[in-house]
PDB file of C-alpha atoms in Angstrom:
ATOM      1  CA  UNK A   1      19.158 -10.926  44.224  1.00  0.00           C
ATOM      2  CA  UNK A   2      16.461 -11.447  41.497  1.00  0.00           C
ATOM      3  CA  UNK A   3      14.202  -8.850  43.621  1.00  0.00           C
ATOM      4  CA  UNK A   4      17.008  -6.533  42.724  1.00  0.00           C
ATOM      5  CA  UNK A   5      17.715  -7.234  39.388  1.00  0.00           C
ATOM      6  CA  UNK A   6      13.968  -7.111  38.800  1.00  0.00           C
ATOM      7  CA  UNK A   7      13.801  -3.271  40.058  1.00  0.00           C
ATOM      8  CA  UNK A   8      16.883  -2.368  38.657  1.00  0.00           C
ATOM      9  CA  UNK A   9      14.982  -3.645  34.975  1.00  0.00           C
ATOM     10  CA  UNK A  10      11.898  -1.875  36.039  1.00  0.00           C
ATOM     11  CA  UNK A  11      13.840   1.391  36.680  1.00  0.00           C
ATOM     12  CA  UNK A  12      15.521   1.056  33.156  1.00  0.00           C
ATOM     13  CA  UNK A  13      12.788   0.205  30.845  1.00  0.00           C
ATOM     14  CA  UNK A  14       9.836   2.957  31.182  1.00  0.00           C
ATOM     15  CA  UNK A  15       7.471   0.934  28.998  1.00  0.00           C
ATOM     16  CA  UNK A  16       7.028  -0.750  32.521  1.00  0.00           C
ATOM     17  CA  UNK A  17       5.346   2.585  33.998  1.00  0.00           C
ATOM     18  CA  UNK A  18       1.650   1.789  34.320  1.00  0.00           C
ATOM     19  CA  UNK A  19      -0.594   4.240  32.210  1.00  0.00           C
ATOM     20  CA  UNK A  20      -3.483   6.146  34.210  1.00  0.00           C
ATOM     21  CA  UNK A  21      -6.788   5.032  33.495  1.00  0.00           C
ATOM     22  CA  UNK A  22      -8.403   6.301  30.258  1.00  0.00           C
ATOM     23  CA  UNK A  23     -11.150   9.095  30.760  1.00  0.00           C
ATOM     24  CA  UNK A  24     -12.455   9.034  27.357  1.00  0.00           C
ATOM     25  CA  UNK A  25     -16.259   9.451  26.779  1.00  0.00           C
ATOM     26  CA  UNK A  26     -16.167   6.281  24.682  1.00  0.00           C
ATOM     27  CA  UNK A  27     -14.680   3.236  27.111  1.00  0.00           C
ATOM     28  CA  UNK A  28     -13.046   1.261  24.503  1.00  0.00           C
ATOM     29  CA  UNK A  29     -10.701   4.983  23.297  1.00  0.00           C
ATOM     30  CA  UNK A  30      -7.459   6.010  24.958  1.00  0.00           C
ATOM     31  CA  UNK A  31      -6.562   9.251  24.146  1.00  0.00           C
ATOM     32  CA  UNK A  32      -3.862  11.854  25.511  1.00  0.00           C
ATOM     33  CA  UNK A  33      -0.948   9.842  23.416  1.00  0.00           C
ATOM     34  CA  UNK A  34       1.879  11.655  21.962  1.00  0.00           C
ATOM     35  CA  UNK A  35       4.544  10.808  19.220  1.00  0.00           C
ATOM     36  CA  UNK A  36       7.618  12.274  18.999  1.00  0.00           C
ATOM     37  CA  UNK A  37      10.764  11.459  16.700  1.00  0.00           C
ATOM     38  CA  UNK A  38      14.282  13.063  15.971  1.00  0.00           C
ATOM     39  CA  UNK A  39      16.608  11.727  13.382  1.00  0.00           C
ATOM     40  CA  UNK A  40      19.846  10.496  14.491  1.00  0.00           C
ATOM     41  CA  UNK A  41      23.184   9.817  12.050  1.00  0.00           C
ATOM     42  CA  UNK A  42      23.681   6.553  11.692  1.00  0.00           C
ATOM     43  CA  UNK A  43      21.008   5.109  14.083  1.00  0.00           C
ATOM     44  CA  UNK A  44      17.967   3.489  12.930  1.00  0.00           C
ATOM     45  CA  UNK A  45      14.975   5.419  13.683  1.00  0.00           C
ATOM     46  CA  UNK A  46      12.913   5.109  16.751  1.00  0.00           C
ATOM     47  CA  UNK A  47       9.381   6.374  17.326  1.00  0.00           C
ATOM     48  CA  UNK A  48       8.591   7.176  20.817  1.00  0.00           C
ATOM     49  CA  UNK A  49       4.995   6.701  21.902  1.00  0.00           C
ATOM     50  CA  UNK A  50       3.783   8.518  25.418  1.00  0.00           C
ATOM     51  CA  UNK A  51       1.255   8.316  27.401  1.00  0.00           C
ATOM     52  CA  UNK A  52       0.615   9.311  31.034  1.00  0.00           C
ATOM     53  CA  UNK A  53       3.658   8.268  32.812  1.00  0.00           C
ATOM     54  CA  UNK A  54       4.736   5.752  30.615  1.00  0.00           C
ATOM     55  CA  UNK A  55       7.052   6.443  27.204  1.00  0.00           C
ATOM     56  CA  UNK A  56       8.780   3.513  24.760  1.00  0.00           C
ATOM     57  CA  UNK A  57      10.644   4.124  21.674  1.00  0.00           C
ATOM     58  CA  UNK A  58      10.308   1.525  18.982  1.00  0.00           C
ATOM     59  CA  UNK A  59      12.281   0.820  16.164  1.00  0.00           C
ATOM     60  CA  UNK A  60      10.623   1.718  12.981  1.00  0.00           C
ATOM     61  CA  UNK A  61      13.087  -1.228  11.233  1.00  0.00           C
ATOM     62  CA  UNK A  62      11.560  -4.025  12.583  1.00  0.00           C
ATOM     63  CA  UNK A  63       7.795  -4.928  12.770  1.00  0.00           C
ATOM     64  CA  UNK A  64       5.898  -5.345  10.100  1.00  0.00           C
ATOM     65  CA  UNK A  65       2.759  -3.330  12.274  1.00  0.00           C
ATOM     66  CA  UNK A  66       5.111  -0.207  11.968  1.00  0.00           C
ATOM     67  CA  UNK A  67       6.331  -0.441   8.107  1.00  0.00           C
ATOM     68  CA  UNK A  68       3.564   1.981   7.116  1.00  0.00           C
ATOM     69  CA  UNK A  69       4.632   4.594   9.972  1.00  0.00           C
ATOM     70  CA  UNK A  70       7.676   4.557   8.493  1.00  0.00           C
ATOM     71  CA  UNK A  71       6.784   5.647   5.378  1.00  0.00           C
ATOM     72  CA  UNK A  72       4.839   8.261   6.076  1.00  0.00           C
ATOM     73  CA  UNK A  73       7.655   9.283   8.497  1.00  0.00           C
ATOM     74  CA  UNK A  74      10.590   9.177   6.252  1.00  0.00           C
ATOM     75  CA  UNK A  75       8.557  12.268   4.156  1.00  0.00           C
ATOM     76  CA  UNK A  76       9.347  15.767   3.889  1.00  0.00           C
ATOM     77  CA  UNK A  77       8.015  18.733   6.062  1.00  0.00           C
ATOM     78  CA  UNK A  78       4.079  19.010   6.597  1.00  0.00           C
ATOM     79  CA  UNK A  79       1.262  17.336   7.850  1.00  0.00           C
ATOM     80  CA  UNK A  80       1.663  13.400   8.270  1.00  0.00           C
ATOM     81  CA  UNK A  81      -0.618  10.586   9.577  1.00  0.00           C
ATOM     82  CA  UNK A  82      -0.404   6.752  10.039  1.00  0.00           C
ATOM     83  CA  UNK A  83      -1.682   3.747  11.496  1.00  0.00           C
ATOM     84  CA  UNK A  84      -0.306   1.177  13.817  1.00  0.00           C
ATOM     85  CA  UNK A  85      -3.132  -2.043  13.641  1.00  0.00           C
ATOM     86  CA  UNK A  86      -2.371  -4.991  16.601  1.00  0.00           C
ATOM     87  CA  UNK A  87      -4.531  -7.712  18.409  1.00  0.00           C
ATOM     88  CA  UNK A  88      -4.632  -5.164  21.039  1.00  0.00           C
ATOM     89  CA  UNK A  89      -5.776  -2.715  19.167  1.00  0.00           C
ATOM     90  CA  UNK A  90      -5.706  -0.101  16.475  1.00  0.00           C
ATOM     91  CA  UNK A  91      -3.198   3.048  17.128  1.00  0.00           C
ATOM     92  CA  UNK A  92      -4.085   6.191  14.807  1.00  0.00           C
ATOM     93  CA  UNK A  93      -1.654   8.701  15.012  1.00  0.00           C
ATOM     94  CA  UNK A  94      -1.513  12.364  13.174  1.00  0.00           C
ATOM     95  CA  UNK A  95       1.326  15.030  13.174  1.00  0.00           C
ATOM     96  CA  UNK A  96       3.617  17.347  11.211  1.00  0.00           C
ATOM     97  CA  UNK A  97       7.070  17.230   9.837  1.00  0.00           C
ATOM     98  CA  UNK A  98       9.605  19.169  10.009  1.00  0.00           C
ATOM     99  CA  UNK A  99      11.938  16.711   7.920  1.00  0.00           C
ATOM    100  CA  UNK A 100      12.215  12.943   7.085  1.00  0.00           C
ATOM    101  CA  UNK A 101      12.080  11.344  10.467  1.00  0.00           C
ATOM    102  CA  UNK A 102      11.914  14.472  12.573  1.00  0.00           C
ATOM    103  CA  UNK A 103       8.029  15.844  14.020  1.00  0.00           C
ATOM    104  CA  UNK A 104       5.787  15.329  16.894  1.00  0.00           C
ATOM    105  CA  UNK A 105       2.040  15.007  17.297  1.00  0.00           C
ATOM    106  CA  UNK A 106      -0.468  13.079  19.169  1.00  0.00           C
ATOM    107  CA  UNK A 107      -2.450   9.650  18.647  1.00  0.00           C
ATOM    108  CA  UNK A 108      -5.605   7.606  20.050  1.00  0.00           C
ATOM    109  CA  UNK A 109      -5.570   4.084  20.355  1.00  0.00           C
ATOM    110  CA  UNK A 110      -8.971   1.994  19.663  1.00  0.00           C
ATOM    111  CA  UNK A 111      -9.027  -0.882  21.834  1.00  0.00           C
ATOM    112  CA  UNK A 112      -9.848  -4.472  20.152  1.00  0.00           C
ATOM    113  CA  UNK A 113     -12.585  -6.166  22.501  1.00  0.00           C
ATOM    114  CA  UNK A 114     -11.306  -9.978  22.027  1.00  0.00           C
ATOM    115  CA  UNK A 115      -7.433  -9.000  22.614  1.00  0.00           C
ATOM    116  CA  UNK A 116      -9.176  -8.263  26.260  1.00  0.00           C
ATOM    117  CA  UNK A 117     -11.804 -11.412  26.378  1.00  0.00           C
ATOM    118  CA  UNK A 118      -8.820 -13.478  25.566  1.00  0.00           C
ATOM    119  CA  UNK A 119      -6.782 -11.686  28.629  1.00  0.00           C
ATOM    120  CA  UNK A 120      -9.340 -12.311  30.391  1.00  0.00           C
ATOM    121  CA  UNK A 121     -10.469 -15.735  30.378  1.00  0.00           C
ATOM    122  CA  UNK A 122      -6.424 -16.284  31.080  1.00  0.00           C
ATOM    123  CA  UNK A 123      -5.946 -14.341  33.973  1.00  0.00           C
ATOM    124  CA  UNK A 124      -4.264 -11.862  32.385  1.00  0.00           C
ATOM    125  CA  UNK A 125      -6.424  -8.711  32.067  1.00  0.00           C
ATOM    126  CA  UNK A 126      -5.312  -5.654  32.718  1.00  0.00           C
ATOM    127  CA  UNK A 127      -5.824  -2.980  35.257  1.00  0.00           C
ATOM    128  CA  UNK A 128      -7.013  -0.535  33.188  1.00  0.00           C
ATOM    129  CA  UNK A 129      -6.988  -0.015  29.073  1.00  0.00           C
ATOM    130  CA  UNK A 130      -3.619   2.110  28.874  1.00  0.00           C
ATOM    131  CA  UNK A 131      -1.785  -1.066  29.425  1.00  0.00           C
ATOM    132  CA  UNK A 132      -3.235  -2.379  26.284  1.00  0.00           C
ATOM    133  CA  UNK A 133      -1.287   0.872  24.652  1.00  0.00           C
ATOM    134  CA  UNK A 134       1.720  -0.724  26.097  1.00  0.00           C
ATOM    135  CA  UNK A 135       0.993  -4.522  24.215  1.00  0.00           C
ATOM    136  CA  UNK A 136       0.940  -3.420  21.730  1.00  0.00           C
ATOM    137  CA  UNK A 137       4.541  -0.933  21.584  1.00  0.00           C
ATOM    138  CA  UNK A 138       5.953  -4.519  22.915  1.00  0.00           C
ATOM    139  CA  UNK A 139       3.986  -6.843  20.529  1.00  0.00           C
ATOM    140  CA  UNK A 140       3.005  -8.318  23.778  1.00  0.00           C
ATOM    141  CA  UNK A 141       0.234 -11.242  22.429  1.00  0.00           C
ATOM    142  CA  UNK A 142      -1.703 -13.813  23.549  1.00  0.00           C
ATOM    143  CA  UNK A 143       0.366 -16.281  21.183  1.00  0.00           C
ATOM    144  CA  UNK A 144       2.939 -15.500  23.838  1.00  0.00           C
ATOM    145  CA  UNK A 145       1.379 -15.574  26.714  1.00  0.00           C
ATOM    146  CA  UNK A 146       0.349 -19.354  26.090  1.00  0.00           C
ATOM    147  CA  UNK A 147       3.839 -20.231  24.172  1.00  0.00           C
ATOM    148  CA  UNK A 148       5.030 -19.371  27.595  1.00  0.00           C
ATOM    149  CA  UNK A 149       2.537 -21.179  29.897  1.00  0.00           C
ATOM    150  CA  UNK A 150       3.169 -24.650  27.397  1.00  0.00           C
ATOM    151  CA  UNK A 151       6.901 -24.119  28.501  1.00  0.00           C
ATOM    152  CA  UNK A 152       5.906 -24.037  32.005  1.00  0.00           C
ATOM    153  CA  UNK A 153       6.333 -20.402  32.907  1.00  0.00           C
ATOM    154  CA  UNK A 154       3.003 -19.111  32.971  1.00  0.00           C
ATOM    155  CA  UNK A 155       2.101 -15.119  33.028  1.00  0.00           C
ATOM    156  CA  UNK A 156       0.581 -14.485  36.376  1.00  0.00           C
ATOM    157  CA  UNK A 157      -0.998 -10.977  35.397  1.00  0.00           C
ATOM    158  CA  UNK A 158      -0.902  -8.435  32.585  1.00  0.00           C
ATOM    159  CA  UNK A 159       2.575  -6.866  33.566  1.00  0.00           C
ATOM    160  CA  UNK A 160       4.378 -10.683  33.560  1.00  0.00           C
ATOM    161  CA  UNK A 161       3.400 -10.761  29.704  1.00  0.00           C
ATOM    162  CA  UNK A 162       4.478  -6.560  28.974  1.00  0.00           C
ATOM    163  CA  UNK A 163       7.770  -7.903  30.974  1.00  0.00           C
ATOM    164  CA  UNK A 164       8.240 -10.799  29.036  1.00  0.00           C
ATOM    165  CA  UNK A 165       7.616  -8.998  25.614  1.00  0.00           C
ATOM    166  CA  UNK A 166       9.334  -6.300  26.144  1.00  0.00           C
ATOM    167  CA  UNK A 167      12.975  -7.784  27.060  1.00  0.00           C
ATOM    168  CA  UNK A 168      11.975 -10.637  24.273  1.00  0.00           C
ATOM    169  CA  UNK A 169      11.551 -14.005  26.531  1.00  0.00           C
ATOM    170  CA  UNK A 170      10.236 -15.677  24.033  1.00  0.00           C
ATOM    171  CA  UNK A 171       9.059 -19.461  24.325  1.00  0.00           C
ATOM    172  CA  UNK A 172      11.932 -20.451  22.333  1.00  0.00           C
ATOM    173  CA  UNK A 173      14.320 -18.323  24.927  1.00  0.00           C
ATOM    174  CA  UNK A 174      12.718 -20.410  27.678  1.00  0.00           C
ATOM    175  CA  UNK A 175      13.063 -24.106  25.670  1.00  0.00           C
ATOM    176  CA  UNK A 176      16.697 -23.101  25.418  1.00  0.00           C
ATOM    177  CA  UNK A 177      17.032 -22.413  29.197  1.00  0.00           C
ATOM    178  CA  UNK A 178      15.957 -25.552  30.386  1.00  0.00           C
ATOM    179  CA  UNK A 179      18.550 -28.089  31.106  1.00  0.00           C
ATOM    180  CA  UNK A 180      20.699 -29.837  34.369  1.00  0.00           C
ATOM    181  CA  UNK A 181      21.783 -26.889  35.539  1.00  0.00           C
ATOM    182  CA  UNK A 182      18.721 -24.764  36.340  1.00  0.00           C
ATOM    183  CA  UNK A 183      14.872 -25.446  37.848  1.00  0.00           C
ATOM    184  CA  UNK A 184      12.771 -22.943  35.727  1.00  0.00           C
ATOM    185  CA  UNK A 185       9.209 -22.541  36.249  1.00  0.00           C
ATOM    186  CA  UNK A 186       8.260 -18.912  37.241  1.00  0.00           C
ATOM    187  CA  UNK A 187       8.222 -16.155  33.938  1.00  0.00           C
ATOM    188  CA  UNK A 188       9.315 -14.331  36.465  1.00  0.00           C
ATOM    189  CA  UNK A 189      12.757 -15.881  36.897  1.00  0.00           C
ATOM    190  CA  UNK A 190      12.960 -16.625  32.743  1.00  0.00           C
ATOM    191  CA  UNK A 191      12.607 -12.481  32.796  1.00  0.00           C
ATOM    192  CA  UNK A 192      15.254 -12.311  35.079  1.00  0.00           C
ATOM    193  CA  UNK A 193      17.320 -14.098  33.358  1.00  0.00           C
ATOM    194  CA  UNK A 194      17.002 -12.295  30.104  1.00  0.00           C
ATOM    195  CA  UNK A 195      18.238  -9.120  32.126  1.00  0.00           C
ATOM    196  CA  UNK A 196      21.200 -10.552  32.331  1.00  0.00           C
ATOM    197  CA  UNK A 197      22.120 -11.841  29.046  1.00  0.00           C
ATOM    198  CA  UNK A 198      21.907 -15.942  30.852  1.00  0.00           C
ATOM    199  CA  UNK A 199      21.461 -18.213  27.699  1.00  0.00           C
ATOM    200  CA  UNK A 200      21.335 -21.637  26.719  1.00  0.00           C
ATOM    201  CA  UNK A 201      25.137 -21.708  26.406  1.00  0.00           C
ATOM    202  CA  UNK A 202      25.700 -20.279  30.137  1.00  0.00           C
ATOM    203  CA  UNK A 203      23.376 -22.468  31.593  1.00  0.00           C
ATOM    204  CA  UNK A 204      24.545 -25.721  29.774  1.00  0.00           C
ATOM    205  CA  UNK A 205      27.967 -24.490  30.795  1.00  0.00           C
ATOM    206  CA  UNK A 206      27.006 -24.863  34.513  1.00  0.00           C
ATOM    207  CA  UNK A 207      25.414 -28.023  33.900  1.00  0.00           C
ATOM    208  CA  UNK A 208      29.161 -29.291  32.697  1.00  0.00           C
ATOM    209  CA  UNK A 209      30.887 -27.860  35.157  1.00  0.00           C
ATOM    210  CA  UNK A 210      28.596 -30.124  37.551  1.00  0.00           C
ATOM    211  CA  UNK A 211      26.058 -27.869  38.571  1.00  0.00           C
ATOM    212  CA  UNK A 212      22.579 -29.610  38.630  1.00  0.00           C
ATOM    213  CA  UNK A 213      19.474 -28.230  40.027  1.00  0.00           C
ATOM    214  CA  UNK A 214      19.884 -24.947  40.690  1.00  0.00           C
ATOM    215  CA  UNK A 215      17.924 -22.257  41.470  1.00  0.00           C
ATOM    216  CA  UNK A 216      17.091 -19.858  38.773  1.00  0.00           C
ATOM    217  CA  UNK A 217      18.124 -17.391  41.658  1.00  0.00           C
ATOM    218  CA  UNK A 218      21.493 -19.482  42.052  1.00  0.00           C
ATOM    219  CA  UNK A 219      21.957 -18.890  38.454  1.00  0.00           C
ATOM    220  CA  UNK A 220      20.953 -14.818  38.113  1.00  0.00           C
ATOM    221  CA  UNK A 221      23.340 -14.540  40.994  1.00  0.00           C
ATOM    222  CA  UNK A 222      25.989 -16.412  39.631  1.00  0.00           C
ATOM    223  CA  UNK A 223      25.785 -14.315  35.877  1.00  0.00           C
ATOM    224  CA  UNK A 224      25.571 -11.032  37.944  1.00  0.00           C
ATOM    225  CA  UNK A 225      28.887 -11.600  39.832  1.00  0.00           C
ATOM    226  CA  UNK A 226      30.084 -12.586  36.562  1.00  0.00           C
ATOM    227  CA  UNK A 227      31.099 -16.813  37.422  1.00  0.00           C
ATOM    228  CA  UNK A 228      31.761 -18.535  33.879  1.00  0.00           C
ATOM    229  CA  UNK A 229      31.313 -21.674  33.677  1.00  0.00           C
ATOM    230  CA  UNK A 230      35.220 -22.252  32.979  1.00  0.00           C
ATOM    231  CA  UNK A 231      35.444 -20.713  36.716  1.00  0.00           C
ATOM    232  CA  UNK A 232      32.661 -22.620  37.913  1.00  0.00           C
ATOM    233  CA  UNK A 233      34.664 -25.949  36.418  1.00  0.00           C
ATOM    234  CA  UNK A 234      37.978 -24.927  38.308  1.00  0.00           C
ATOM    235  CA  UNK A 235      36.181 -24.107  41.888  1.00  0.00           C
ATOM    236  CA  UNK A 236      34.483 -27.746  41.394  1.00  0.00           C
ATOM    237  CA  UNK A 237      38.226 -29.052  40.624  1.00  0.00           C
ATOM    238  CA  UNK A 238      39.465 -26.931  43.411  1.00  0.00           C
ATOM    239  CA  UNK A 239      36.927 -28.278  45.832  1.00  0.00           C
ATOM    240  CA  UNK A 240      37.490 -31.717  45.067  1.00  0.00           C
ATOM    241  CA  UNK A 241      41.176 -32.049  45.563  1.00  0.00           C
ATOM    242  CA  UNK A 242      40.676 -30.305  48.547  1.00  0.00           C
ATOM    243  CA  UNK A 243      38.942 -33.098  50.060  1.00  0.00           C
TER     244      UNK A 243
END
């Protein structure tokens, strides 16, 4: 069941798509990016970054690394250029307008040497530099990486900790997971869960219904066939006057 869930997420959220390796002269420069953005009535704006096979639109509301894109996006018609700065790296981006929110154009990202030493002393380095394009369109970090390994759910490679940022499973999300009901110890299982919309309420639901020790399978299966806790309670009740 998670196996399928886990595709299912994979098929939905393109950021996932690995990037081809870079072929820049200088080893530390990805190149070939493109931006692209459209205005839409009454939707926040959304910037969508693309490169090789992989494409992510990010809100231009929310981080603080993208406040200045939005500025320089929300202009009028003509040339335009702005600068996303992260741990992973630096992403410089230049374009033209057509209208506030609405242009294309194409970017390079500048690697950041210790964002990668700090991968890689924690097993987490990754396969080739366009993933670290990817960290940073997901503010995936290494604060995260060990938030999540101190809660017991350790990244096992570069694409656990895109996963993880990118549908949110924070360290918090995890803390708030734990309980009776439910065995969690693989990130892969926490990010699992988070495809399904399984919270702390759910799973503390379970646990007072008089579930204990389940399976973080048990429990994706039970929130994909849609089993409340309020059912869960009245099977248990069910089951014991049955006896």
């Amino acid at each position: 069941m998670k196996t399928l869930i886990l595709a299912a997420g994979t098929a939905l959220l393109s950021v996932f798509a690995q990037a081809a390796p870079n072929a820049a002269a200088d080893p530390l420069i990805v190149d070939h990016i493109d931006w692209t953005i459209a205005p839409s009535t009454g939707v926040e704006p959304h910037l969508r970054i693309s490169h090789a096979s992989s494409s992510s639109d990010v809100s231009l509301n929310g981080r603080a690394e993208f406040r200045a894109a939005r500025e320089a996006l929300k202009g009028g018609a003509g040339p335009v250029s702005f600068t996303v700065a992260h741990a992973a790296g630096t992403l410089a981006c230049s374009g033209r307008l057509t209208g506030a929110f609405a242009g294309a154009g194409h970017c390079r990202f500048s690697a950041d040497p210790r964002f990668e030493a700090g991968l890689a002393v924690r097993g987490l380095a990754p396969d080739d530099r366009g993933e670290l394009v990817t960290m940073l369109l997901v503010d995936a970090t290494i604060d995260l990486a060990d938030g999540l390994t101190r809660e017991g759910v350790k990244p096992k490679d570069s694409g656990d900790l895109i996963a993880a940022a990118a549908l949110d499973v924070t360290p918090a999300y995890v803390r708030e997971l734990k309980s009776d009901a439910m065995v969690l110890t693989d990130v892969g299982d926490a990010i699992a869960c988070k495809a399904l919309d399984v919270d702390g309420p759910y799973v503390r639901g379970l646990a007072a219904a008089g579930y204990r020790g389940l399976a973080a399978d048990d429990v994706v299966a039970m929130k994909a066939m849609d089993v409340s806790p309020d059912y869960a309670r009245a099977m248990n009740r069910a089951r014991g006057s049955g006896q």
